[in-house]
């Protein structure tokens, strides 16, 4: 959480994958919105502000096994988002493996404070990608882009993240 806060405040490129995105959401709500006890119910089931919560479809499952949200799901990308620029597409499909999601009860509060849900699963209205307004490159994804990345054909989000890091380093060297 502290490393994410540092990257956010210092304008350092950040790429959070699955739990990394969830931690970015928690950090944002604690330190920007001011909900000091914001948490994921996976970590703190008693939190008064469950900004990350178990998916409704997962709440009644007791035998965990292969019952997670697994497989590929569609995601629609916001028009002027970093993600859409990376993918060069309006609609994508990415692979998932999780039970916890961004809690939509906090979506409007996130947006009004600058945490933008820029990738949405249209079937279940789930937040799949977040970006931080005004930050040069702050992206969190609920899915696992590493599952579609190879040495010869790296995932477009990895390429863009590395490019953002190189650009930041070049700017700092000039300063």
Short mmCIF file of C-alpha atoms in Angstrom, two decimals:
data_model
loop_
_atom_site.label_atom_id
_atom_site.label_comp_id
_atom_site.label_asym_id
_atom_site.label_seq_id
_atom_site.Cartn_x
_atom_site.Cartn_y
_atom_site.Cartn_z
CA UNK A 1 0.00 0.00 0.00
CA UNK A 2 2.85 2.40 0.84
CA UNK A 3 4.68 1.62 -2.41
CA UNK A 4 1.48 2.30 -4.38
CA UNK A 5 1.00 5.57 -2.50
CA UNK A 6 4.59 6.55 -3.34
CA UNK A 7 4.11 5.75 -7.05
CA UNK A 8 0.84 7.70 -7.10
CA UNK A 9 2.22 10.78 -5.34
CA UNK A 10 5.58 10.83 -7.13
CA UNK A 11 3.97 10.28 -10.55
CA UNK A 12 5.92 7.02 -11.07
CA UNK A 13 4.42 4.58 -13.59
CA UNK A 14 2.34 1.94 -11.82
CA UNK A 15 0.89 -1.31 -13.16
CA UNK A 16 -1.22 -3.35 -10.74
CA UNK A 17 -2.37 -6.82 -11.75
CA UNK A 18 -5.32 -8.48 -9.93
CA UNK A 19 -4.38 -8.06 -6.24
CA UNK A 20 -2.18 -5.12 -7.31
CA UNK A 21 -5.23 -3.36 -8.72
CA UNK A 22 -7.22 -4.17 -5.60
CA UNK A 23 -4.46 -2.73 -3.38
CA UNK A 24 -4.37 0.42 -5.55
CA UNK A 25 -8.10 0.86 -4.99
CA UNK A 26 -7.69 0.43 -1.23
CA UNK A 27 -4.76 2.88 -1.16
CA UNK A 28 -6.72 5.46 -3.12
CA UNK A 29 -9.78 5.29 -0.89
CA UNK A 30 -7.68 5.49 2.27
CA UNK A 31 -5.32 8.28 1.23
CA UNK A 32 -7.22 10.33 -1.35
CA UNK A 33 -10.88 9.87 -0.46
CA UNK A 34 -10.18 9.72 3.29
CA UNK A 35 -11.88 6.41 4.13
CA UNK A 36 -9.15 5.36 6.57
CA UNK A 37 -10.60 1.87 7.13
CA UNK A 38 -11.20 1.08 3.45
CA UNK A 39 -10.13 -2.48 2.70
CA UNK A 40 -10.83 -5.67 0.85
CA UNK A 41 -13.13 -8.07 2.65
CA UNK A 42 -10.59 -10.76 1.78
CA UNK A 43 -8.16 -9.04 4.17
CA UNK A 44 -10.62 -7.46 6.61
CA UNK A 45 -14.11 -9.01 6.51
CA UNK A 46 -15.31 -6.43 9.08
CA UNK A 47 -14.22 -3.28 7.22
CA UNK A 48 -16.84 -0.52 7.26
CA UNK A 49 -15.75 0.42 3.71
CA UNK A 50 -15.41 -2.74 1.60
CA UNK A 51 -14.09 -1.09 -1.56
CA UNK A 52 -13.04 -4.55 -2.75
CA UNK A 53 -15.56 -7.27 -2.00
CA UNK A 54 -16.33 -10.85 -2.88
CA UNK A 55 -18.37 -11.11 -6.07
CA UNK A 56 -22.08 -11.73 -5.42
CA UNK A 57 -21.85 -14.99 -7.38
CA UNK A 58 -19.06 -16.16 -5.03
CA UNK A 59 -20.63 -15.35 -1.65
CA UNK A 60 -22.59 -18.61 -1.29
CA UNK A 61 -19.76 -20.91 -2.43
CA UNK A 62 -18.15 -22.98 0.31
CA UNK A 63 -16.19 -25.59 -1.67
CA UNK A 64 -13.66 -23.32 -3.35
CA UNK A 65 -11.95 -25.72 -5.82
CA UNK A 66 -12.39 -24.47 -9.40
CA UNK A 67 -15.25 -22.11 -8.55
CA UNK A 68 -13.43 -18.81 -8.99
CA UNK A 69 -14.22 -16.42 -11.81
CA UNK A 70 -12.03 -18.24 -14.30
CA UNK A 71 -11.50 -17.86 -18.02
CA UNK A 72 -11.83 -15.11 -20.58
CA UNK A 73 -14.30 -12.26 -20.20
CA UNK A 74 -15.17 -9.30 -22.39
CA UNK A 75 -14.16 -5.80 -21.35
CA UNK A 76 -15.23 -2.52 -22.98
CA UNK A 77 -12.61 0.23 -22.83
CA UNK A 78 -13.31 3.93 -22.25
CA UNK A 79 -12.60 6.07 -25.28
CA UNK A 80 -9.72 8.24 -24.03
CA UNK A 81 -8.14 5.72 -21.66
CA UNK A 82 -4.55 4.55 -21.56
CA UNK A 83 -5.87 1.00 -21.91
CA UNK A 84 -7.72 1.75 -25.14
CA UNK A 85 -4.62 3.44 -26.55
CA UNK A 86 -2.55 0.35 -25.64
CA UNK A 87 -4.96 -2.18 -27.11
CA UNK A 88 -6.01 -0.03 -30.09
CA UNK A 89 -9.48 -1.52 -29.61
CA UNK A 90 -12.80 -0.71 -27.98
CA UNK A 91 -13.52 -4.25 -26.79
CA UNK A 92 -11.06 -6.84 -25.48
CA UNK A 93 -11.12 -10.26 -23.86
CA UNK A 94 -8.84 -11.16 -20.97
CA UNK A 95 -8.38 -14.12 -18.64
CA UNK A 96 -9.36 -14.04 -14.98
CA UNK A 97 -8.74 -16.02 -11.79
CA UNK A 98 -10.28 -14.43 -8.70
CA UNK A 99 -13.24 -14.08 -6.35
CA UNK A 100 -12.95 -10.44 -5.29
CA UNK A 101 -13.86 -7.36 -7.34
CA UNK A 102 -14.10 -3.60 -7.18
CA UNK A 103 -17.26 -2.86 -5.17
CA UNK A 104 -19.60 -0.94 -7.49
CA UNK A 105 -21.18 0.80 -4.49
CA UNK A 106 -17.99 2.92 -4.46
CA UNK A 107 -17.73 3.53 -8.22
CA UNK A 108 -19.24 7.02 -8.26
CA UNK A 109 -17.11 8.11 -5.29
CA UNK A 110 -14.00 6.78 -7.03
CA UNK A 111 -14.78 8.67 -10.24
CA UNK A 112 -15.59 11.94 -8.51
CA UNK A 113 -12.16 11.77 -6.84
CA UNK A 114 -10.19 10.84 -9.98
CA UNK A 115 -9.99 7.03 -9.92
CA UNK A 116 -11.51 6.15 -13.24
CA UNK A 117 -13.09 2.78 -14.07
CA UNK A 118 -12.03 2.62 -17.73
CA UNK A 119 -12.60 -1.07 -18.48
CA UNK A 120 -16.00 -2.59 -17.74
CA UNK A 121 -17.34 -6.09 -18.24
CA UNK A 122 -20.66 -5.40 -20.01
CA UNK A 123 -22.39 -8.64 -18.94
CA UNK A 124 -21.89 -8.20 -15.18
CA UNK A 125 -21.04 -4.46 -15.00
CA UNK A 126 -17.75 -5.27 -13.24
CA UNK A 127 -14.81 -2.87 -13.13
CA UNK A 128 -11.93 -4.61 -14.91
CA UNK A 129 -9.49 -1.70 -15.38
CA UNK A 130 -8.85 1.44 -13.34
CA UNK A 131 -6.73 4.46 -14.21
CA UNK A 132 -5.79 7.51 -12.18
CA UNK A 133 -6.83 10.81 -13.72
CA UNK A 134 -3.92 13.25 -14.09
CA UNK A 135 -1.22 10.59 -13.56
CA UNK A 136 1.10 9.88 -16.50
CA UNK A 137 0.68 6.07 -16.30
CA UNK A 138 -1.30 4.50 -13.44
CA UNK A 139 -3.18 1.39 -14.53
CA UNK A 140 -4.71 -1.45 -12.53
CA UNK A 141 -6.30 -4.51 -14.09
CA UNK A 142 -8.42 -7.21 -12.47
CA UNK A 143 -7.35 -9.82 -15.03
CA UNK A 144 -4.03 -11.52 -15.75
CA UNK A 145 -2.32 -10.11 -18.86
CA UNK A 146 0.70 -12.33 -18.26
CA UNK A 147 -1.43 -15.28 -19.39
CA UNK A 148 -1.56 -13.83 -22.91
CA UNK A 149 2.04 -12.58 -23.09
CA UNK A 150 5.02 -14.28 -24.66
CA UNK A 151 8.66 -13.31 -25.16
CA UNK A 152 8.06 -12.79 -28.88
CA UNK A 153 4.64 -11.14 -28.51
CA UNK A 154 4.47 -9.30 -25.19
CA UNK A 155 1.11 -8.07 -23.96
CA UNK A 156 0.37 -4.45 -25.03
CA UNK A 157 -0.02 -3.32 -21.41
CA UNK A 158 3.45 -4.61 -20.51
CA UNK A 159 4.91 -2.85 -23.56
CA UNK A 160 3.22 0.43 -22.63
CA UNK A 161 4.24 0.17 -18.97
CA UNK A 162 7.90 -0.38 -19.89
CA UNK A 163 7.70 2.53 -22.35
CA UNK A 164 6.26 4.78 -19.63
CA UNK A 165 9.10 3.80 -17.27
CA UNK A 166 11.73 4.54 -19.92
CA UNK A 167 10.12 7.90 -20.72
CA UNK A 168 10.08 8.86 -17.03
CA UNK A 169 13.74 7.91 -16.67
CA UNK A 170 14.66 9.97 -19.76
CA UNK A 171 12.77 13.01 -18.40
CA UNK A 172 14.52 12.71 -15.04
CA UNK A 173 17.93 12.46 -16.78
CA UNK A 174 17.23 15.71 -18.68
CA UNK A 175 16.17 17.55 -15.52
#
